[in-house]
Amino acid sequence: MQPIWNKIIKIVPLWIAPNLLTFSGFVMILVNYFLISFYDWDYTASGTSPGLVPTWVWLFSAFTTFCAYALDSIDGKHARRTQSSSPLGELFDHGLDSWATSIFVLSFFSVCSRDNGKTGVSVYTMYIYLSIVLFNFMCSHWEKYNTGVLFLPWGYDLSQVVLIAAYLLTGLVGVEVWQKPLLFGYYITDVLVILLIGFSLLRSFPQTLYNIHRAHLKKTLKNGSLYEGLLPLVSPLLLFVLLTVWVVLSPGNILAKQPRLFLWMVGVTFSNVICKVIVCQMSSTRPELLHWFLFPLALVVYAAISGLLGWAEEAVLAAFTALVTAAHVHYGICVGRQLSEHFNIYIFSLKKRVQE
């Protein structure tokens, strides 16, 4: 993709801040997600009621996904081009990526549709699919925390190309293409899930372990003890355990009733947890053992699976989702402001801040 990005970067004005490119791409991802959510809140529009999502929405999804992919790929190039690279830009880029990763997946689920008895993907498969994608993202930054090098496998570019192609195919042919067997009775969605799991377990995670092992042999690891090396994994793994317990033991089958809300909450909580790891990795500091999100989540999960919430489980999920989303946005704004003041730069402008 580099030849394409090298051509696109030439048309970006030099006065535009790199963070503005990054944020514009993220906004396009959000707009696309909320647009699809408007037409397909419960992930059934492409299955039980094909045609409810207009064709132009799928084509718009392909356009916004490509634009976001392009902007995310050229923001670093533009920063070096304008000599404005900074830790603020690095954190801004990776922080938004940690959130966008889940939003990409949640938007794509509308193409697949949830299981209707004949075709589609079950909400539990959606949860596993999302967890695997987030696990891959976590591994990349866990590796950098230990080695100081961010190794991005080619699967990232492949996933973006597949997303764009899927939206174009849906817009041009229709959602019915996802409801017909491809080979040997397997659907396209089955093939994609198999490829994702295979890539994660057989390529991405082993590569991460190999890179860390190689840094250990070369004595270039940033952390001297096994405890410090594994510390960033504690909160994400506990988060996954708590969420899985809620999914499996929920008396009201919360994931089936509110899949979009629940999966959005999963993406937001993960993003905040991994953002703390990214900050520690950049500042060479030790991450906290337990993220504070784990404590209210544990209370909510206990109240839900014990039956204390009863009919209010969906309302509590909505309230908790609003809480973590607001906390995540607040965290991002505060960190951005602090770094902006510390480095004497603006977030969305190349002008220098005036010293007070």
PDB file of C-alpha atoms in Angstrom, residues 56-251:
ATOM      1  CA  TRP A  56     -25.771   3.664  -0.334  1.00  0.00           C
ATOM      2  CA  VAL A  57     -24.969   2.941   3.323  1.00  0.00           C
ATOM      3  CA  TRP A  58     -22.736  -0.016   2.364  1.00  0.00           C
ATOM      4  CA  LEU A  59     -20.996   2.038  -0.310  1.00  0.00           C
ATOM      5  CA  PHE A  60     -20.548   4.869   2.182  1.00  0.00           C
ATOM      6  CA  SER A  61     -19.063   2.325   4.614  1.00  0.00           C
ATOM      7  CA  ALA A  62     -16.504   1.281   2.005  1.00  0.00           C
ATOM      8  CA  PHE A  63     -15.619   4.927   1.375  1.00  0.00           C
ATOM      9  CA  THR A  64     -15.250   5.879   5.051  1.00  0.00           C
ATOM     10  CA  THR A  65     -13.259   2.722   5.835  1.00  0.00           C
ATOM     11  CA  PHE A  66     -10.812   3.459   3.028  1.00  0.00           C
ATOM     12  CA  CYS A  67     -10.491   7.096   4.096  1.00  0.00           C
ATOM     13  CA  ALA A  68      -9.878   6.130   7.722  1.00  0.00           C
ATOM     14  CA  TYR A  69      -7.345   3.502   6.625  1.00  0.00           C
ATOM     15  CA  ALA A  70      -5.557   6.031   4.432  1.00  0.00           C
ATOM     16  CA  LEU A  71      -5.508   8.799   7.048  1.00  0.00           C
ATOM     17  CA  ASP A  72      -4.207   6.386   9.686  1.00  0.00           C
ATOM     18  CA  SER A  73      -1.458   5.313   7.292  1.00  0.00           C
ATOM     19  CA  ILE A  74      -0.268   8.790   6.298  1.00  0.00           C
ATOM     20  CA  ASP A  75      -0.505  10.670   9.604  1.00  0.00           C
ATOM     21  CA  GLY A  76       2.970   9.503  10.678  1.00  0.00           C
ATOM     22  CA  LYS A  77       4.401  10.287   7.259  1.00  0.00           C
ATOM     23  CA  HIS A  78       2.870  13.759   7.420  1.00  0.00           C
ATOM     24  CA  ALA A  79       4.299  14.308  10.916  1.00  0.00           C
ATOM     25  CA  ARG A  80       7.813  13.533   9.676  1.00  0.00           C
ATOM     26  CA  ARG A  81       7.175  15.622   6.570  1.00  0.00           C
ATOM     27  CA  THR A  82       6.245  18.648   8.682  1.00  0.00           C
ATOM     28  CA  GLN A  83       8.850  17.861  11.378  1.00  0.00           C
ATOM     29  CA  SER A  84       6.125  17.740  14.002  1.00  0.00           C
ATOM     30  CA  SER A  85       6.536  14.198  15.351  1.00  0.00           C
ATOM     31  CA  SER A  86       5.908  14.036  19.102  1.00  0.00           C
ATOM     32  CA  PRO A  87       4.922  11.605  21.875  1.00  0.00           C
ATOM     33  CA  LEU A  88       1.529  13.332  21.860  1.00  0.00           C
ATOM     34  CA  GLY A  89       1.012  12.318  18.241  1.00  0.00           C
ATOM     35  CA  GLU A  90       2.149   8.761  18.906  1.00  0.00           C
ATOM     36  CA  LEU A  91      -0.224   8.362  21.843  1.00  0.00           C
ATOM     37  CA  PHE A  92      -3.056  10.081  19.975  1.00  0.00           C
ATOM     38  CA  ASP A  93      -2.619   7.691  17.052  1.00  0.00           C
ATOM     39  CA  HIS A  94      -2.338   4.464  19.054  1.00  0.00           C
ATOM     40  CA  GLY A  95      -5.006   5.533  21.556  1.00  0.00           C
ATOM     41  CA  LEU A  96      -7.599   6.126  18.840  1.00  0.00           C
ATOM     42  CA  ASP A  97      -6.512   2.918  17.105  1.00  0.00           C
ATOM     43  CA  SER A  98      -7.256   0.967  20.283  1.00  0.00           C
ATOM     44  CA  TRP A  99     -10.856   2.219  20.123  1.00  0.00           C
ATOM     45  CA  ALA A 100     -11.247   2.091  16.347  1.00  0.00           C
ATOM     46  CA  THR A 101     -10.208  -1.577  16.323  1.00  0.00           C
ATOM     47  CA  SER A 102     -13.451  -2.623  18.003  1.00  0.00           C
ATOM     48  CA  ILE A 103     -15.606  -0.174  16.014  1.00  0.00           C
ATOM     49  CA  PHE A 104     -14.370  -1.631  12.715  1.00  0.00           C
ATOM     50  CA  VAL A 105     -15.431  -5.087  13.879  1.00  0.00           C
ATOM     51  CA  LEU A 106     -18.806  -3.978  15.271  1.00  0.00           C
ATOM     52  CA  SER A 107     -19.672  -2.267  11.983  1.00  0.00           C
ATOM     53  CA  PHE A 108     -18.725  -5.354   9.993  1.00  0.00           C
ATOM     54  CA  PHE A 109     -21.084  -7.531  12.063  1.00  0.00           C
ATOM     55  CA  SER A 110     -24.009  -5.799  10.371  1.00  0.00           C
ATOM     56  CA  VAL A 111     -22.827  -7.232   7.071  1.00  0.00           C
ATOM     57  CA  CYS A 112     -22.696 -10.752   8.506  1.00  0.00           C
ATOM     58  CA  SER A 113     -25.986 -10.435  10.443  1.00  0.00           C
ATOM     59  CA  ARG A 114     -26.759 -12.386  13.601  1.00  0.00           C
ATOM     60  CA  ASP A 115     -27.840 -16.014  13.452  1.00  0.00           C
ATOM     61  CA  ASN A 116     -31.454 -16.427  12.279  1.00  0.00           C
ATOM     62  CA  GLY A 117     -31.506 -20.225  12.307  1.00  0.00           C
ATOM     63  CA  LYS A 118     -30.301 -20.607   8.721  1.00  0.00           C
ATOM     64  CA  THR A 119     -27.516 -18.112   8.109  1.00  0.00           C
ATOM     65  CA  GLY A 120     -25.630 -15.456  10.019  1.00  0.00           C
ATOM     66  CA  VAL A 121     -23.279 -15.425  12.990  1.00  0.00           C
ATOM     67  CA  SER A 122     -24.372 -16.038  16.572  1.00  0.00           C
ATOM     68  CA  VAL A 123     -23.868 -13.227  19.068  1.00  0.00           C
ATOM     69  CA  TYR A 124     -21.481 -15.486  20.985  1.00  0.00           C
ATOM     70  CA  THR A 125     -19.349 -15.915  17.871  1.00  0.00           C
ATOM     71  CA  MET A 126     -19.386 -12.123  17.527  1.00  0.00           C
ATOM     72  CA  TYR A 127     -18.100 -11.813  21.091  1.00  0.00           C
ATOM     73  CA  ILE A 128     -15.320 -14.348  20.459  1.00  0.00           C
ATOM     74  CA  TYR A 129     -14.451 -12.710  17.127  1.00  0.00           C
ATOM     75  CA  LEU A 130     -14.171  -9.288  18.788  1.00  0.00           C
ATOM     76  CA  SER A 131     -12.127 -10.700  21.681  1.00  0.00           C
ATOM     77  CA  ILE A 132      -9.618 -12.276  19.289  1.00  0.00           C
ATOM     78  CA  VAL A 133      -9.159  -9.013  17.374  1.00  0.00           C
ATOM     79  CA  LEU A 134      -8.655  -7.063  20.603  1.00  0.00           C
ATOM     80  CA  PHE A 135      -6.267  -9.768  21.850  1.00  0.00           C
ATOM     81  CA  ASN A 136      -4.133  -9.279  18.733  1.00  0.00           C
ATOM     82  CA  PHE A 137      -4.037  -5.519  19.281  1.00  0.00           C
ATOM     83  CA  MET A 138      -3.081  -6.014  22.925  1.00  0.00           C
ATOM     84  CA  CYS A 139      -0.261  -8.399  21.985  1.00  0.00           C
ATOM     85  CA  SER A 140       1.310  -5.821  19.655  1.00  0.00           C
ATOM     86  CA  HIS A 141       1.539  -3.218  22.412  1.00  0.00           C
ATOM     87  CA  TRP A 142       2.500  -5.755  25.056  1.00  0.00           C
ATOM     88  CA  GLU A 143       5.379  -6.686  22.772  1.00  0.00           C
ATOM     89  CA  LYS A 144       6.420  -3.040  22.447  1.00  0.00           C
ATOM     90  CA  TYR A 145       6.187  -2.641  26.228  1.00  0.00           C
ATOM     91  CA  ASN A 146       8.806  -5.389  26.532  1.00  0.00           C
ATOM     92  CA  THR A 147      10.959  -4.848  23.445  1.00  0.00           C
ATOM     93  CA  GLY A 148      10.521  -1.164  22.619  1.00  0.00           C
ATOM     94  CA  VAL A 149       9.560  -2.094  19.047  1.00  0.00           C
ATOM     95  CA  LEU A 150       6.003  -2.042  17.654  1.00  0.00           C
ATOM     96  CA  PHE A 151       5.754  -4.913  15.180  1.00  0.00           C
ATOM     97  CA  LEU A 152       2.606  -4.623  13.060  1.00  0.00           C
ATOM     98  CA  PRO A 153       1.887  -7.810  11.082  1.00  0.00           C
ATOM     99  CA  TRP A 154       0.673  -7.556   7.498  1.00  0.00           C
ATOM    100  CA  GLY A 155      -2.685  -8.814   8.715  1.00  0.00           C
ATOM    101  CA  TYR A 156      -3.655  -5.236   9.623  1.00  0.00           C
ATOM    102  CA  ASP A 157      -3.506  -4.100   5.998  1.00  0.00           C
ATOM    103  CA  LEU A 158      -5.215  -7.284   4.864  1.00  0.00           C
ATOM    104  CA  SER A 159      -8.068  -6.771   7.323  1.00  0.00           C
ATOM    105  CA  GLN A 160      -8.684  -3.241   6.057  1.00  0.00           C
ATOM    106  CA  VAL A 161      -8.703  -4.381   2.433  1.00  0.00           C
ATOM    107  CA  VAL A 162     -11.105  -7.211   3.304  1.00  0.00           C
ATOM    108  CA  LEU A 163     -13.441  -4.776   5.100  1.00  0.00           C
ATOM    109  CA  ILE A 164     -13.517  -2.401   2.143  1.00  0.00           C
ATOM    110  CA  ALA A 165     -14.076  -5.275  -0.297  1.00  0.00           C
ATOM    111  CA  ALA A 166     -16.877  -6.696   1.887  1.00  0.00           C
ATOM    112  CA  TYR A 167     -18.728  -3.372   1.982  1.00  0.00           C
ATOM    113  CA  LEU A 168     -18.337  -2.915  -1.776  1.00  0.00           C
ATOM    114  CA  LEU A 169     -19.526  -6.467  -2.442  1.00  0.00           C
ATOM    115  CA  THR A 170     -22.559  -5.968  -0.196  1.00  0.00           C
ATOM    116  CA  GLY A 171     -23.415  -2.648  -1.815  1.00  0.00           C
ATOM    117  CA  LEU A 172     -23.044  -3.904  -5.388  1.00  0.00           C
ATOM    118  CA  VAL A 173     -24.477  -7.423  -5.055  1.00  0.00           C
ATOM    119  CA  GLY A 174     -26.627  -7.249  -1.916  1.00  0.00           C
ATOM    120  CA  VAL A 175     -26.555  -8.857   1.526  1.00  0.00           C
ATOM    121  CA  GLU A 176     -27.811 -12.092  -0.023  1.00  0.00           C
ATOM    122  CA  VAL A 177     -24.230 -12.903  -1.017  1.00  0.00           C
ATOM    123  CA  TRP A 178     -23.464 -13.603   2.644  1.00  0.00           C
ATOM    124  CA  GLN A 179     -26.378 -16.020   2.923  1.00  0.00           C
ATOM    125  CA  LYS A 180     -25.240 -18.458   0.239  1.00  0.00           C
ATOM    126  CA  PRO A 181     -22.714 -21.278   0.828  1.00  0.00           C
ATOM    127  CA  LEU A 182     -19.299 -20.597  -0.675  1.00  0.00           C
ATOM    128  CA  LEU A 183     -17.515 -23.988  -0.595  1.00  0.00           C
ATOM    129  CA  PHE A 184     -18.439 -27.352   0.929  1.00  0.00           C
ATOM    130  CA  GLY A 185     -21.398 -25.816   2.746  1.00  0.00           C
ATOM    131  CA  TYR A 186     -19.306 -23.097   4.389  1.00  0.00           C
ATOM    132  CA  TYR A 187     -20.383 -19.478   4.176  1.00  0.00           C
ATOM    133  CA  ILE A 188     -18.075 -16.514   3.561  1.00  0.00           C
ATOM    134  CA  THR A 189     -18.430 -15.499   7.213  1.00  0.00           C
ATOM    135  CA  ASP A 190     -17.315 -18.976   8.312  1.00  0.00           C
ATOM    136  CA  VAL A 191     -14.206 -18.692   6.151  1.00  0.00           C
ATOM    137  CA  LEU A 192     -13.375 -15.243   7.573  1.00  0.00           C
ATOM    138  CA  VAL A 193     -13.723 -16.484  11.166  1.00  0.00           C
ATOM    139  CA  ILE A 194     -11.497 -19.496  10.429  1.00  0.00           C
ATOM    140  CA  LEU A 195      -8.880 -17.252   8.827  1.00  0.00           C
ATOM    141  CA  LEU A 196      -8.985 -14.843  11.769  1.00  0.00           C
ATOM    142  CA  ILE A 197      -8.537 -17.564  14.380  1.00  0.00           C
ATOM    143  CA  GLY A 198      -5.848 -19.266  12.321  1.00  0.00           C
ATOM    144  CA  PHE A 199      -3.943 -16.043  11.740  1.00  0.00           C
ATOM    145  CA  SER A 200      -4.137 -15.138  15.432  1.00  0.00           C
ATOM    146  CA  LEU A 201      -3.136 -18.491  16.888  1.00  0.00           C
ATOM    147  CA  LEU A 202      -0.695 -19.630  14.203  1.00  0.00           C
ATOM    148  CA  ARG A 203       0.890 -16.356  13.067  1.00  0.00           C
ATOM    149  CA  SER A 204       0.337 -13.245  15.165  1.00  0.00           C
ATOM    150  CA  PHE A 205       0.670 -14.514  18.760  1.00  0.00           C
ATOM    151  CA  PRO A 206       3.601 -16.867  18.025  1.00  0.00           C
ATOM    152  CA  GLN A 207       5.361 -13.950  16.265  1.00  0.00           C
ATOM    153  CA  THR A 208       4.908 -11.817  19.383  1.00  0.00           C
ATOM    154  CA  LEU A 209       6.384 -14.522  21.618  1.00  0.00           C
ATOM    155  CA  TYR A 210       9.266 -15.043  19.193  1.00  0.00           C
ATOM    156  CA  ASN A 211      10.096 -11.325  19.075  1.00  0.00           C
ATOM    157  CA  ILE A 212      10.108 -11.103  22.872  1.00  0.00           C
ATOM    158  CA  HIS A 213      12.255 -14.249  23.115  1.00  0.00           C
ATOM    159  CA  ARG A 214      14.705 -12.838  20.559  1.00  0.00           C
ATOM    160  CA  ALA A 215      14.958  -9.581  22.545  1.00  0.00           C
ATOM    161  CA  HIS A 216      15.630 -11.682  25.659  1.00  0.00           C
ATOM    162  CA  LEU A 217      18.485 -13.512  23.932  1.00  0.00           C
ATOM    163  CA  LYS A 218      19.937 -10.214  22.743  1.00  0.00           C
ATOM    164  CA  LYS A 219      19.509  -8.791  26.268  1.00  0.00           C
ATOM    165  CA  THR A 220      17.519  -5.834  24.918  1.00  0.00           C
ATOM    166  CA  LEU A 221      14.324  -6.390  26.931  1.00  0.00           C
ATOM    167  CA  LYS A 222      13.112  -3.236  28.647  1.00  0.00           C
ATOM    168  CA  ASN A 223      11.902  -5.144  31.728  1.00  0.00           C
ATOM    169  CA  GLY A 224      14.265  -7.224  33.786  1.00  0.00           C
ATOM    170  CA  SER A 225      11.783  -9.485  35.592  1.00  0.00           C
ATOM    171  CA  LEU A 226       9.052 -11.853  34.452  1.00  0.00           C
ATOM    172  CA  TYR A 227       6.578 -10.116  36.783  1.00  0.00           C
ATOM    173  CA  GLU A 228       7.085  -6.719  35.169  1.00  0.00           C
ATOM    174  CA  GLY A 229       6.985  -8.252  31.711  1.00  0.00           C
ATOM    175  CA  LEU A 230       3.615  -9.917  32.322  1.00  0.00           C
ATOM    176  CA  LEU A 231       2.094  -7.093  34.390  1.00  0.00           C
ATOM    177  CA  PRO A 232       0.341  -5.365  31.428  1.00  0.00           C
ATOM    178  CA  LEU A 233      -1.593  -8.581  30.719  1.00  0.00           C
ATOM    179  CA  VAL A 234      -3.270  -8.830  34.135  1.00  0.00           C
ATOM    180  CA  SER A 235      -6.020  -6.230  33.703  1.00  0.00           C
ATOM    181  CA  PRO A 236      -6.938  -7.182  30.095  1.00  0.00           C
ATOM    182  CA  LEU A 237      -7.169 -10.869  31.020  1.00  0.00           C
ATOM    183  CA  LEU A 238      -9.267 -10.172  34.131  1.00  0.00           C
ATOM    184  CA  LEU A 239     -11.467  -7.924  32.022  1.00  0.00           C
ATOM    185  CA  PHE A 240     -12.009 -10.748  29.541  1.00  0.00           C
ATOM    186  CA  VAL A 241     -12.785 -13.219  32.359  1.00  0.00           C
ATOM    187  CA  LEU A 242     -15.377 -10.936  33.968  1.00  0.00           C
ATOM    188  CA  LEU A 243     -17.058 -10.149  30.659  1.00  0.00           C
ATOM    189  CA  THR A 244     -17.145 -13.828  29.678  1.00  0.00           C
ATOM    190  CA  VAL A 245     -18.674 -14.785  33.029  1.00  0.00           C
ATOM    191  CA  TRP A 246     -21.393 -12.181  32.455  1.00  0.00           C
ATOM    192  CA  VAL A 247     -22.039 -13.468  28.929  1.00  0.00           C
ATOM    193  CA  VAL A 248     -22.230 -17.130  29.961  1.00  0.00           C
ATOM    194  CA  LEU A 249     -24.071 -16.843  33.280  1.00  0.00           C
ATOM    195  CA  SER A 250     -26.411 -13.938  32.617  1.00  0.00           C
ATOM    196  CA  PRO A 251     -29.947 -15.005  33.679  1.00  0.00           C
TER     197      PRO A 251
END
